[in-house]
Short mmCIF file of C-alpha atoms in Angstrom, two decimals:
data_model
loop_
_atom_site.label_atom_id
_atom_site.label_comp_id
_atom_site.label_asym_id
_atom_site.label_seq_id
_atom_site.Cartn_x
_atom_site.Cartn_y
_atom_site.Cartn_z
CA MET J 1 -53.90 111.86 -86.91
CA ASN J 2 -54.38 109.65 -90.10
CA LEU J 3 -51.66 109.69 -93.07
CA ASP J 4 -52.67 109.52 -96.58
CA HIS J 5 -50.99 106.38 -97.86
CA ARG J 6 -50.88 108.71 -101.19
CA GLN J 7 -49.47 110.65 -100.03
CA THR J 8 -46.43 108.78 -97.71
CA ASP J 9 -46.17 106.79 -100.63
CA ALA J 10 -44.47 109.69 -102.81
CA LEU J 11 -42.30 110.96 -100.12
CA LEU J 12 -40.64 107.20 -100.32
CA ALA J 13 -41.04 107.25 -103.64
CA VAL J 14 -38.97 110.38 -104.10
CA ILE J 15 -36.71 109.71 -101.19
CA GLU J 16 -35.67 106.08 -102.47
CA THR J 17 -35.35 106.84 -106.51
CA GLY J 18 -33.75 110.91 -105.62
CA SER J 19 -36.24 112.53 -107.60
CA PHE J 20 -39.60 114.06 -108.29
CA ASP J 21 -39.72 112.70 -111.84
CA LEU J 22 -38.51 109.28 -111.82
CA ALA J 23 -40.72 109.42 -108.30
CA ALA J 24 -43.73 109.46 -110.67
CA SER J 25 -42.63 107.21 -113.01
CA ARG J 26 -42.87 104.75 -109.96
CA LEU J 27 -45.92 105.61 -109.09
CA HIS J 28 -47.53 105.51 -112.73
CA ILE J 29 -48.61 109.65 -111.71
CA THR J 30 -47.48 113.07 -113.26
CA GLN J 31 -44.81 114.73 -111.31
CA SER J 32 -47.31 117.75 -110.57
CA ALA J 33 -48.97 114.94 -108.76
CA VAL J 34 -45.89 113.60 -106.82
CA SER J 35 -45.05 117.24 -106.46
CA GLN J 36 -48.71 117.77 -104.66
CA ARG J 37 -48.89 114.85 -102.44
CA ILE J 38 -45.55 116.22 -100.77
CA ARG J 39 -46.50 119.41 -100.36
CA ALA J 40 -49.79 118.36 -99.21
CA LEU J 41 -48.12 116.25 -96.81
CA GLU J 42 -45.68 118.71 -95.66
CA THR J 43 -48.49 121.15 -94.46
CA SER J 44 -50.77 118.73 -92.67
CA LEU J 45 -47.58 118.01 -90.58
CA GLY J 46 -46.31 121.18 -90.78
CA SER J 47 -42.47 120.81 -91.50
CA PRO J 48 -40.95 120.88 -94.47
CA LEU J 49 -39.84 116.79 -95.05
CA VAL J 50 -37.88 116.88 -98.71
CA VAL J 51 -34.60 118.70 -99.01
CA ARG J 52 -35.29 119.36 -103.32
CA SER J 53 -31.61 118.80 -104.10
CA ARG J 54 -29.90 116.23 -106.54
CA PRO J 55 -30.79 113.53 -105.37
CA CYS J 56 -33.50 114.45 -103.42
CA ARG J 57 -33.20 113.72 -99.71
CA ALA J 58 -35.28 114.16 -96.55
CA THR J 59 -35.22 117.09 -94.07
CA PRO J 60 -34.59 115.83 -90.52
CA GLN J 61 -38.02 115.31 -90.12
CA GLY J 62 -38.68 113.24 -93.00
CA GLN J 63 -36.27 111.16 -91.67
CA ARG J 64 -38.16 110.62 -88.99
CA LEU J 65 -41.51 109.74 -90.77
CA LEU J 66 -39.78 107.36 -92.91
CA GLN J 67 -38.35 105.46 -89.92
CA TYR J 68 -42.22 105.09 -88.41
CA LEU J 69 -43.14 104.12 -92.55
CA ARG J 70 -40.67 101.30 -92.31
CA ARG J 71 -41.45 100.32 -89.59
CA THR J 72 -45.32 99.83 -89.96
CA ALA J 73 -44.84 98.78 -93.42
CA MET J 74 -43.29 95.86 -91.87
CA LEU J 75 -45.70 95.23 -89.13
CA ASP J 76 -48.47 95.53 -91.19
CA GLN J 77 -47.05 92.82 -93.43
CA GLU J 78 -46.50 90.64 -91.04
CA PHE J 79 -49.68 91.26 -89.28
CA ALA J 80 -51.76 90.81 -92.87
CA ALA J 81 -50.06 87.45 -93.10
CA GLU J 82 -51.24 86.10 -89.80
CA LEU J 83 -54.46 87.06 -90.47
CA ALA J 84 -54.95 85.43 -93.65
CA ASP J 85 -53.14 82.63 -92.01
CA ASN J 86 -50.31 82.37 -94.58
CA GLN J 87 -46.78 82.43 -92.87
CA SER J 88 -45.90 81.49 -96.09
CA ALA J 89 -46.27 85.46 -97.47
CA PRO J 90 -43.19 86.34 -98.48
CA PHE J 91 -41.49 88.70 -96.16
CA VAL J 92 -39.53 92.08 -97.49
CA VAL J 93 -36.79 93.27 -94.63
CA LYS J 94 -34.17 96.33 -95.65
CA LEU J 95 -31.03 95.96 -94.70
CA ALA J 96 -27.91 98.07 -94.76
CA ILE J 97 -24.52 96.19 -94.76
CA ASN J 98 -21.23 97.02 -95.74
CA ALA J 99 -18.63 94.99 -98.79
CA ASP J 100 -16.65 92.75 -96.42
CA THR J 101 -19.52 91.53 -94.16
CA LEU J 102 -21.72 91.07 -96.98
CA GLY J 103 -19.01 89.09 -98.62
CA THR J 104 -17.87 86.79 -95.83
CA TRP J 105 -20.46 85.65 -93.46
CA PHE J 106 -23.37 87.24 -93.55
CA VAL J 107 -25.28 85.32 -96.71
CA PRO J 108 -24.26 81.93 -94.89
CA ALA J 109 -25.52 83.15 -91.60
CA VAL J 110 -29.22 83.64 -92.62
CA ALA J 111 -29.62 81.78 -95.41
CA PRO J 112 -31.74 78.98 -93.36
CA LEU J 113 -33.81 81.76 -91.92
CA LEU J 114 -34.48 83.29 -95.19
CA LEU J 115 -35.69 79.87 -96.91
CA ALA J 116 -37.36 78.82 -93.65
CA GLU J 117 -39.50 81.85 -93.24
CA ASN J 118 -39.41 83.12 -96.63
CA VAL J 119 -37.84 86.66 -96.16
CA LEU J 120 -36.86 88.73 -98.69
CA LEU J 121 -33.87 90.72 -98.91
CA ASP J 122 -33.52 94.06 -99.60
CA VAL J 123 -29.77 95.31 -99.42
CA THR J 124 -27.97 98.42 -100.04
CA MET J 125 -24.52 97.62 -99.58
CA GLU J 126 -22.40 100.63 -97.95
CA ASP J 127 -19.27 101.47 -95.74
CA GLN J 128 -19.45 100.32 -92.42
CA ASP J 129 -19.04 103.71 -91.09
CA HIS J 130 -21.94 105.04 -93.40
CA THR J 131 -24.35 101.80 -93.30
CA PHE J 132 -26.43 103.74 -90.15
CA ALA J 133 -27.16 107.12 -91.86
CA LEU J 134 -29.26 104.95 -94.44
CA LEU J 135 -31.05 103.33 -90.96
CA GLU J 136 -31.17 107.09 -89.47
CA SER J 137 -32.61 108.20 -92.92
CA GLY J 138 -35.33 106.01 -92.60
CA LEU J 139 -34.08 103.79 -95.73
CA ALA J 140 -33.01 100.47 -94.27
CA THR J 141 -34.99 98.87 -90.61
CA GLY J 142 -31.94 96.90 -89.60
CA CYS J 143 -27.76 97.64 -90.55
CA VAL J 144 -24.25 96.25 -89.81
CA THR J 145 -22.33 99.44 -88.92
CA THR J 146 -19.45 100.82 -86.30
CA GLU J 147 -21.64 102.65 -84.47
CA ALA J 148 -22.16 101.33 -80.76
CA GLN J 149 -24.70 104.13 -79.91
CA PRO J 150 -28.54 103.32 -81.22
CA LEU J 151 -31.23 105.65 -82.50
CA ARG J 152 -33.96 106.27 -79.94
CA GLY J 153 -36.19 103.74 -80.61
CA CYS J 154 -33.63 101.44 -81.78
CA GLN J 155 -31.36 98.82 -80.05
CA ALA J 156 -27.62 98.44 -80.94
CA LEU J 157 -26.15 94.88 -80.48
CA PHE J 158 -22.07 93.94 -80.64
CA LEU J 159 -21.60 91.44 -83.01
CA GLY J 160 -17.72 90.80 -82.27
CA ASN J 161 -14.46 92.04 -84.14
CA MET J 162 -13.88 92.48 -87.91
CA ARG J 163 -10.04 91.53 -88.36
CA TYR J 164 -8.36 92.58 -91.02
CA ARG J 165 -4.76 92.05 -91.61
CA MET J 166 -2.77 94.09 -94.45
CA ILE J 167 -1.94 91.68 -97.39
CA ALA J 168 0.56 91.38 -100.77
CA SER J 169 0.87 88.50 -103.08
CA PRO J 170 4.61 87.15 -102.76
CA GLY J 171 5.17 88.77 -106.68
CA PHE J 172 4.06 91.78 -105.00
CA TYR J 173 6.36 91.32 -101.79
CA GLN J 174 9.00 90.94 -103.89
CA ARG J 175 8.70 93.92 -106.48
CA TRP J 176 7.90 96.36 -103.84
CA PHE J 177 8.68 95.08 -100.57
CA ALA J 178 11.74 92.74 -100.81
CA GLN J 179 13.43 95.37 -98.49
CA GLY J 180 11.04 94.93 -96.01
CA PHE J 181 7.81 96.85 -95.49
CA THR J 182 9.23 100.48 -95.09
CA ARG J 183 7.83 104.04 -95.33
CA ALA J 184 10.51 104.28 -98.37
CA ALA J 185 9.09 101.50 -100.14
CA ALA J 186 5.08 102.33 -99.14
CA ARG J 187 5.61 105.80 -100.61
CA HIS J 188 5.88 103.94 -103.79
CA ALA J 189 3.52 100.66 -104.08
CA PRO J 190 -0.16 100.82 -105.01
CA VAL J 191 -2.10 100.20 -102.67
CA MET J 192 -5.59 98.85 -102.97
CA VAL J 193 -8.55 101.28 -101.35
CA PHE J 194 -12.36 99.57 -101.60
CA ASN J 195 -13.51 103.20 -102.66
CA ARG J 196 -13.21 106.46 -101.27
CA LYS J 197 -14.87 106.58 -97.79
CA ASP J 198 -13.01 103.25 -97.41
CA ALA J 199 -10.28 104.45 -94.65
CA LEU J 200 -8.95 101.37 -93.48
CA GLN J 201 -5.63 101.34 -95.39
CA ALA J 202 -5.42 105.84 -94.73
CA VAL J 203 -5.74 105.32 -91.34
CA PHE J 204 -3.13 102.14 -90.74
CA LEU J 205 -0.83 103.66 -93.16
CA GLU J 206 -0.93 107.24 -91.42
CA LYS J 207 -0.80 105.14 -87.76
CA ARG J 208 2.65 102.91 -89.07
CA PHE J 209 4.29 105.68 -90.96
CA GLY J 210 2.88 109.01 -90.81
CA LEU J 211 1.74 108.92 -94.81
CA THR J 212 -1.11 110.60 -96.64
CA ARG J 213 -3.04 109.15 -98.27
CA ASP J 214 -2.46 111.94 -101.44
CA VAL J 215 1.50 110.28 -100.77
CA TYR J 216 1.19 106.83 -102.51
CA PRO J 217 -0.87 105.80 -105.58
CA SER J 218 -3.70 103.83 -105.32
CA HIS J 219 -6.28 101.69 -106.48
CA TYR J 220 -10.30 101.91 -106.17
CA ILE J 221 -11.98 98.50 -106.96
CA PRO J 222 -15.17 98.89 -105.17
CA ALA J 223 -16.69 94.99 -105.66
CA HIS J 224 -15.57 92.78 -102.82
CA ASP J 225 -14.55 89.96 -104.98
CA SER J 226 -12.56 91.97 -107.42
CA TYR J 227 -10.83 93.70 -104.91
CA PHE J 228 -9.74 90.82 -103.43
CA ALA J 229 -8.56 89.47 -106.55
CA ALA J 230 -6.43 92.10 -107.55
CA ILE J 231 -4.57 91.60 -104.44
CA ARG J 232 -4.12 87.90 -105.49
CA LEU J 233 -2.55 89.18 -109.08
CA GLY J 234 -0.18 91.22 -107.68
CA LEU J 235 -2.15 95.12 -108.31
CA GLY J 236 -1.48 96.07 -104.95
CA TYR J 237 -1.44 95.27 -101.33
CA GLY J 238 -4.27 96.22 -98.72
CA MET J 239 -6.37 95.18 -96.32
CA VAL J 240 -8.46 91.70 -96.02
CA PRO J 241 -10.86 90.48 -93.70
CA GLU J 242 -9.57 87.07 -92.26
CA GLN J 243 -12.69 85.41 -93.07
CA GLN J 244 -11.77 86.21 -96.92
CA PHE J 245 -8.28 85.14 -97.41
CA GLY J 246 -8.67 81.48 -94.62
CA GLN J 247 -5.65 79.49 -95.30
CA LEU J 248 -3.86 81.44 -97.73
CA LEU J 249 -1.39 82.58 -96.02
CA GLU J 250 -0.49 79.40 -94.40
CA GLN J 251 -0.48 78.12 -97.84
CA GLY J 252 2.14 80.38 -99.12
CA GLU J 253 -0.23 82.04 -101.37
CA LEU J 254 0.02 85.54 -99.66
CA ILE J 255 1.99 87.23 -97.25
CA ASP J 256 1.10 89.55 -94.15
CA LEU J 257 3.14 93.08 -94.15
CA ALA J 258 2.41 93.39 -90.58
CA PRO J 259 1.68 90.27 -88.71
CA ASP J 260 2.28 91.44 -85.33
CA SER J 261 -0.68 94.29 -86.51
CA PRO J 262 -3.72 93.69 -87.50
CA VAL J 263 -6.58 95.62 -87.40
CA ASP J 264 -10.38 95.31 -85.31
CA VAL J 265 -12.95 96.59 -86.48
CA PRO J 266 -15.85 96.32 -84.13
CA LEU J 267 -19.66 95.75 -85.50
CA TYR J 268 -22.42 96.40 -84.24
CA TRP J 269 -25.90 95.42 -85.15
CA HIS J 270 -29.20 97.70 -85.36
CA ALA J 271 -32.72 97.42 -85.65
CA TRP J 272 -36.30 98.38 -84.19
CA LYS J 273 -36.79 97.47 -80.58
CA VAL J 274 -40.52 97.16 -81.41
CA GLN J 275 -40.12 94.03 -84.13
CA SER J 276 -42.60 91.91 -86.38
CA PRO J 277 -41.96 88.42 -85.48
CA ARG J 278 -39.82 86.98 -88.49
CA LEU J 279 -37.33 90.40 -87.83
CA GLU J 280 -36.96 88.88 -84.04
CA SER J 281 -36.13 85.91 -85.16
CA LEU J 282 -33.49 87.66 -88.07
CA THR J 283 -31.90 89.37 -85.77
CA ARG J 284 -31.18 86.60 -83.29
CA GLN J 285 -29.82 84.85 -86.52
CA ILE J 286 -27.66 87.38 -87.23
CA VAL J 287 -26.12 88.41 -83.92
CA ALA J 288 -25.54 84.14 -83.26
CA ALA J 289 -23.95 83.90 -86.60
CA ALA J 290 -21.53 87.20 -86.35
CA ARG J 291 -20.46 86.03 -82.31
CA ALA J 292 -19.35 82.59 -84.02
CA VAL J 293 -17.41 83.94 -86.37
CA LEU J 294 -16.03 87.41 -85.39
CA VAL J 295 -12.63 87.84 -83.28
CA ASP J 296 -14.37 88.00 -79.55
CA GLY J 297 -13.84 91.40 -77.31
CA ASP J 298 -15.01 93.73 -75.19
CA ASP J 299 -17.45 96.10 -76.17
CA PRO J 300 -15.20 99.58 -77.29
CA GLY J 301 -18.57 101.46 -77.75
CA GLY J 302 -20.44 99.72 -74.61
CA GLY J 303 -23.36 99.01 -76.95
CA GLY J 304 -25.82 96.44 -75.84
CA SER J 305 -24.85 92.76 -75.41
CA GLU J 306 -28.15 90.72 -75.52
CA PRO J 307 -30.67 89.93 -78.75
#
């Protein structure tokens, strides 16, 4: 079956922008034209593709089509470069990455390949428990996630464990935990939380003290560097990956409140099994770099292990 590229472009624009109005602006056509193209595509495929909500989202059938469109677009892009004998042509890869991965090891790991092969990144930052949904919906072609099981047609490669520790500044420790990191003190000490999808602190405190997230005060700072800066300034305490604080514990600038209880979060790289050559190279680079810096361990989800 031949797909009309004007109709599929309209679908992509609606899902990426979240509305028919914004899709029309992107495509430089009227909203009515966007609606007509989407309806024509749905009619030809015999399935609804878009949930007309705010924002608009893809139906399950729409998600499958988006996955297909993303994959074919990447392959077309690479083939066109090969045909023109122009391997230096920019190649765009849409990825979904969690903030701690993006803020620590990911960019240094992939930078050499991006420079050598002229790969452009289009990254959506999302919580590690939710990046998989962006791959599933067709809005990304690869992701770092805690989900172990791959989609049909995808591979899931175990990267390693990102180890977190419950960290506070010395001043914060003296103010709130001078008598120890206890349940009573934890009820009143402000906790640093990245955003409302971030469950690391909540899971830790409920497991250790039986405290639910509604019984202690929390700051919400959804920015990787600002979150860490707030902890160092003594505004709150929270989970920080070891790659971020480096030698600051040994130097006495930070305190590990629970040195006997680090939290290991398993991470996986998901990408399509059928990939363009440059995406295959990116996959190998990501997997190798992650396994060099993350905490080694058995794959708890039984996912794949070879790039």
